Every structure is written in structure tokens, then in C-alpha cells.
Amino acid sequence: YDGGDCVEFNKKGYSTDCKPYDTTTLGDGKCDNNVYQNTPECLYDGGDCEDFNEKYPGCETWNPDSLGNGVCDLWAEANTLECLYDGGDCEDFNEKYPGCETWNPDSLGN
């Protein structure tokens, strides 16, 4: 096991198929929602993504911390039904501007 470097990683119960970019980010308290860490093999980022997966099943945003933070992030990954329209942050915008695709909502109506 890589000269002992992976002993702690293996003790935590991760599958040998768990291939994160950085093993220190597993179980660090921040959900890294990517195809390498938020997997059963990596124990859903060491448990960090369990709440996120339960609340937003199928949400593929790269930044889970931005959901429900009070700011409407209109980039495609967050403003989806699966992500509950950026955790509810984009509901008013989507109602007011249905079908509108913009990266700068603050510029609308000024």
C-alpha cells in the first residue's frame, strides 16, 4: 500500500475503487460533489455528502455550498429542479423571468 502512505485511508473503510483527487478532502466536513468522491466507494466523500445527497438527489452542482445561500446562481448546474433551483435561491428569478438564461441577473431591468 504505497509504502504505508495509504494505511489510514484503508482503515477508514474506503473501497479500493475510491480514487479521489486528494484523500485529505474525504471526511473534511465539506461535500466535494464530484464523480471521484461523492460515490459509494468513497463513502460519499467520507460522509460529507450524505445530507446533500438526501436533500438534493440527482443534483450535479460542483459547489453544494452555494445552494440555499441567498444568492441566485444561474449557472446551469445549480438552477435545476434536481438542485431545487439553487436551493430556492432562484425561485423568484425563475418566476419573474421564465426561460431567461443570463449570467448576470442584476443587469436585467436596469
PDB file of C-alpha atoms in Angstrom:
ATOM      1  CA  TYR A   1       0.000   0.000   0.000  1.00  0.00           C
ATOM      2  CA  ASP A   2       2.352   2.640  -1.239  1.00  0.00           C
ATOM      3  CA  GLY A   3       4.958   2.204   1.486  1.00  0.00           C
ATOM      4  CA  GLY A   4       2.429   2.808   4.255  1.00  0.00           C
ATOM      5  CA  ASP A   5       1.066   6.077   2.888  1.00  0.00           C
ATOM      6  CA  CYS A   6      -2.414   4.591   2.453  1.00  0.00           C
ATOM      7  CA  VAL A   7      -2.755   2.828   5.810  1.00  0.00           C
ATOM      8  CA  GLU A   8      -5.049   5.468   7.367  1.00  0.00           C
ATOM      9  CA  PHE A   9      -7.066   5.740   4.147  1.00  0.00           C
ATOM     10  CA  ASN A  10      -7.649   1.993   4.118  1.00  0.00           C
ATOM     11  CA  LYS A  11      -8.554   1.873   7.829  1.00  0.00           C
ATOM     12  CA  LYS A  12     -11.465   4.244   7.201  1.00  0.00           C
ATOM     13  CA  GLY A  13     -13.257   1.653   5.067  1.00  0.00           C
ATOM     14  CA  TYR A  14     -12.954   3.221   1.638  1.00  0.00           C
ATOM     15  CA  SER A  15     -13.115   0.820  -1.271  1.00  0.00           C
ATOM     16  CA  THR A  16     -10.013   0.211  -3.333  1.00  0.00           C
ATOM     17  CA  ASP A  17     -12.099   1.695  -6.169  1.00  0.00           C
ATOM     18  CA  CYS A  18     -12.244   5.059  -4.356  1.00  0.00           C
ATOM     19  CA  LYS A  19      -9.972   7.351  -6.381  1.00  0.00           C
ATOM     20  CA  PRO A  20     -10.250  10.922  -5.024  1.00  0.00           C
ATOM     21  CA  TYR A  21      -8.036  13.727  -6.246  1.00  0.00           C
ATOM     22  CA  ASP A  22      -6.847  14.257  -2.690  1.00  0.00           C
ATOM     23  CA  THR A  23      -7.521  11.788   0.133  1.00  0.00           C
ATOM     24  CA  THR A  24      -7.290  14.554   2.750  1.00  0.00           C
ATOM     25  CA  THR A  25     -10.547  16.067   1.461  1.00  0.00           C
ATOM     26  CA  LEU A  26     -12.523  12.924   2.313  1.00  0.00           C
ATOM     27  CA  GLY A  27     -14.418  13.457   5.554  1.00  0.00           C
ATOM     28  CA  ASP A  28     -13.193  17.021   5.985  1.00  0.00           C
ATOM     29  CA  GLY A  29     -16.669  18.460   6.622  1.00  0.00           C
ATOM     30  CA  LYS A  30     -17.151  19.867   3.093  1.00  0.00           C
ATOM     31  CA  CYS A  31     -19.124  17.980   0.441  1.00  0.00           C
ATOM     32  CA  ASP A  32     -16.982  17.578  -2.670  1.00  0.00           C
ATOM     33  CA  ASN A  33     -19.731  16.701  -5.131  1.00  0.00           C
ATOM     34  CA  ASN A  34     -17.741  15.174  -7.953  1.00  0.00           C
ATOM     35  CA  VAL A  35     -17.635  11.829  -9.738  1.00  0.00           C
ATOM     36  CA  TYR A  36     -14.476  10.849  -7.860  1.00  0.00           C
ATOM     37  CA  GLN A  37     -15.527  11.475  -4.256  1.00  0.00           C
ATOM     38  CA  ASN A  38     -19.325  11.542  -3.934  1.00  0.00           C
ATOM     39  CA  THR A  39     -19.554   7.818  -4.611  1.00  0.00           C
ATOM     40  CA  PRO A  40     -20.414   4.713  -2.602  1.00  0.00           C
ATOM     41  CA  GLU A  41     -16.777   3.612  -2.985  1.00  0.00           C
ATOM     42  CA  CYS A  42     -15.613   6.799  -1.240  1.00  0.00           C
ATOM     43  CA  LEU A  43     -18.433   6.620   1.314  1.00  0.00           C
ATOM     44  CA  TYR A  44     -19.980   9.741  -0.217  1.00  0.00           C
ATOM     45  CA  ASP A  45     -16.927  11.904   0.361  1.00  0.00           C
ATOM     46  CA  GLY A  46     -16.272  10.326   3.730  1.00  0.00           C
ATOM     47  CA  GLY A  47     -19.819  11.142   4.846  1.00  0.00           C
ATOM     48  CA  ASP A  48     -19.589  14.809   3.880  1.00  0.00           C
ATOM     49  CA  CYS A  49     -22.175  14.476   1.088  1.00  0.00           C
ATOM     50  CA  GLU A  50     -24.804  12.361   2.864  1.00  0.00           C
ATOM     51  CA  ASP A  51     -27.051  15.322   3.790  1.00  0.00           C
ATOM     52  CA  PHE A  52     -26.553  16.908   0.360  1.00  0.00           C
ATOM     53  CA  ASN A  53     -27.482  13.669  -1.434  1.00  0.00           C
ATOM     54  CA  GLU A  54     -30.582  13.268   0.711  1.00  0.00           C
ATOM     55  CA  LYS A  55     -31.762  16.847   0.201  1.00  0.00           C
ATOM     56  CA  TYR A  56     -30.794  17.180  -3.479  1.00  0.00           C
ATOM     57  CA  PRO A  57     -30.893  13.721  -5.128  1.00  0.00           C
ATOM     58  CA  GLY A  58     -29.600  13.960  -8.675  1.00  0.00           C
ATOM     59  CA  CYS A  59     -28.180  17.465  -8.221  1.00  0.00           C
ATOM     60  CA  GLU A  60     -24.889  17.728 -10.095  1.00  0.00           C
ATOM     61  CA  THR A  61     -23.620  21.104  -8.972  1.00  0.00           C
ATOM     62  CA  TRP A  62     -19.890  21.365  -8.366  1.00  0.00           C
ATOM     63  CA  ASN A  63     -20.443  23.750  -5.450  1.00  0.00           C
ATOM     64  CA  PRO A  64     -23.016  22.397  -2.971  1.00  0.00           C
ATOM     65  CA  ASP A  65     -22.232  25.200  -0.502  1.00  0.00           C
ATOM     66  CA  SER A  66     -23.814  27.709  -2.896  1.00  0.00           C
ATOM     67  CA  LEU A  67     -27.265  26.094  -2.688  1.00  0.00           C
ATOM     68  CA  GLY A  68     -29.648  27.971  -0.436  1.00  0.00           C
ATOM     69  CA  ASN A  69     -27.148  30.687   0.445  1.00  0.00           C
ATOM     70  CA  GLY A  70     -29.458  33.564  -0.511  1.00  0.00           C
ATOM     71  CA  VAL A  71     -27.799  34.264  -3.884  1.00  0.00           C
ATOM     72  CA  CYS A  72     -29.361  33.045  -7.136  1.00  0.00           C
ATOM     73  CA  ASP A  73     -26.572  31.278  -9.023  1.00  0.00           C
ATOM     74  CA  LEU A  74     -27.939  30.925 -12.538  1.00  0.00           C
ATOM     75  CA  TRP A  75     -25.271  28.630 -13.938  1.00  0.00           C
ATOM     76  CA  ALA A  76     -26.918  25.517 -15.323  1.00  0.00           C
ATOM     77  CA  GLU A  77     -25.813  23.022 -12.654  1.00  0.00           C
ATOM     78  CA  ALA A  78     -27.483  24.881  -9.778  1.00  0.00           C
ATOM     79  CA  ASN A  79     -30.669  26.314 -11.296  1.00  0.00           C
ATOM     80  CA  THR A  80     -32.331  22.951 -11.916  1.00  0.00           C
ATOM     81  CA  LEU A  81     -35.234  21.028 -10.464  1.00  0.00           C
ATOM     82  CA  GLU A  82     -32.791  18.458  -9.027  1.00  0.00           C
ATOM     83  CA  CYS A  83     -30.953  21.245  -7.187  1.00  0.00           C
ATOM     84  CA  LEU A  84     -34.302  22.785  -6.167  1.00  0.00           C
ATOM     85  CA  TYR A  85     -33.458  25.862  -8.215  1.00  0.00           C
ATOM     86  CA  ASP A  86     -30.272  26.677  -6.357  1.00  0.00           C
ATOM     87  CA  GLY A  87     -31.742  25.590  -3.047  1.00  0.00           C
ATOM     88  CA  GLY A  88     -34.645  28.010  -3.516  1.00  0.00           C
ATOM     89  CA  ASP A  89     -32.421  30.996  -4.280  1.00  0.00           C
ATOM     90  CA  CYS A  90     -33.616  31.237  -7.914  1.00  0.00           C
ATOM     91  CA  GLU A  91     -37.350  30.683  -7.408  1.00  0.00           C
ATOM     92  CA  ASP A  92     -38.237  34.403  -7.551  1.00  0.00           C
ATOM     93  CA  PHE A  93     -35.993  34.981 -10.582  1.00  0.00           C
ATOM     94  CA  ASN A  94     -37.435  31.985 -12.454  1.00  0.00           C
ATOM     95  CA  GLU A  95     -40.973  33.136 -11.718  1.00  0.00           C
ATOM     96  CA  LYS A  96     -40.281  36.693 -12.843  1.00  0.00           C
ATOM     97  CA  TYR A  97     -38.184  35.737 -15.906  1.00  0.00           C
ATOM     98  CA  PRO A  98     -39.328  32.261 -17.047  1.00  0.00           C
ATOM     99  CA  GLY A  99     -36.935  30.720 -19.552  1.00  0.00           C
ATOM    100  CA  CYS A 100     -34.436  33.566 -19.225  1.00  0.00           C
ATOM    101  CA  GLU A 101     -30.819  32.469 -19.436  1.00  0.00           C
ATOM    102  CA  THR A 102     -28.338  35.040 -18.205  1.00  0.00           C
ATOM    103  CA  TRP A 103     -25.123  35.020 -16.234  1.00  0.00           C
ATOM    104  CA  ASN A 104     -25.819  38.479 -14.826  1.00  0.00           C
ATOM    105  CA  PRO A 105     -29.343  38.749 -13.400  1.00  0.00           C
ATOM    106  CA  ASP A 106     -28.513  42.079 -11.773  1.00  0.00           C
ATOM    107  CA  SER A 107     -28.335  43.683 -15.226  1.00  0.00           C
ATOM    108  CA  LEU A 108     -31.986  42.890 -16.011  1.00  0.00           C
ATOM    109  CA  GLY A 109     -34.345  45.829 -15.797  1.00  0.00           C
ATOM    110  CA  ASN A 110     -31.715  48.473 -15.112  1.00  0.00           C
TER     111      ASN A 110
END
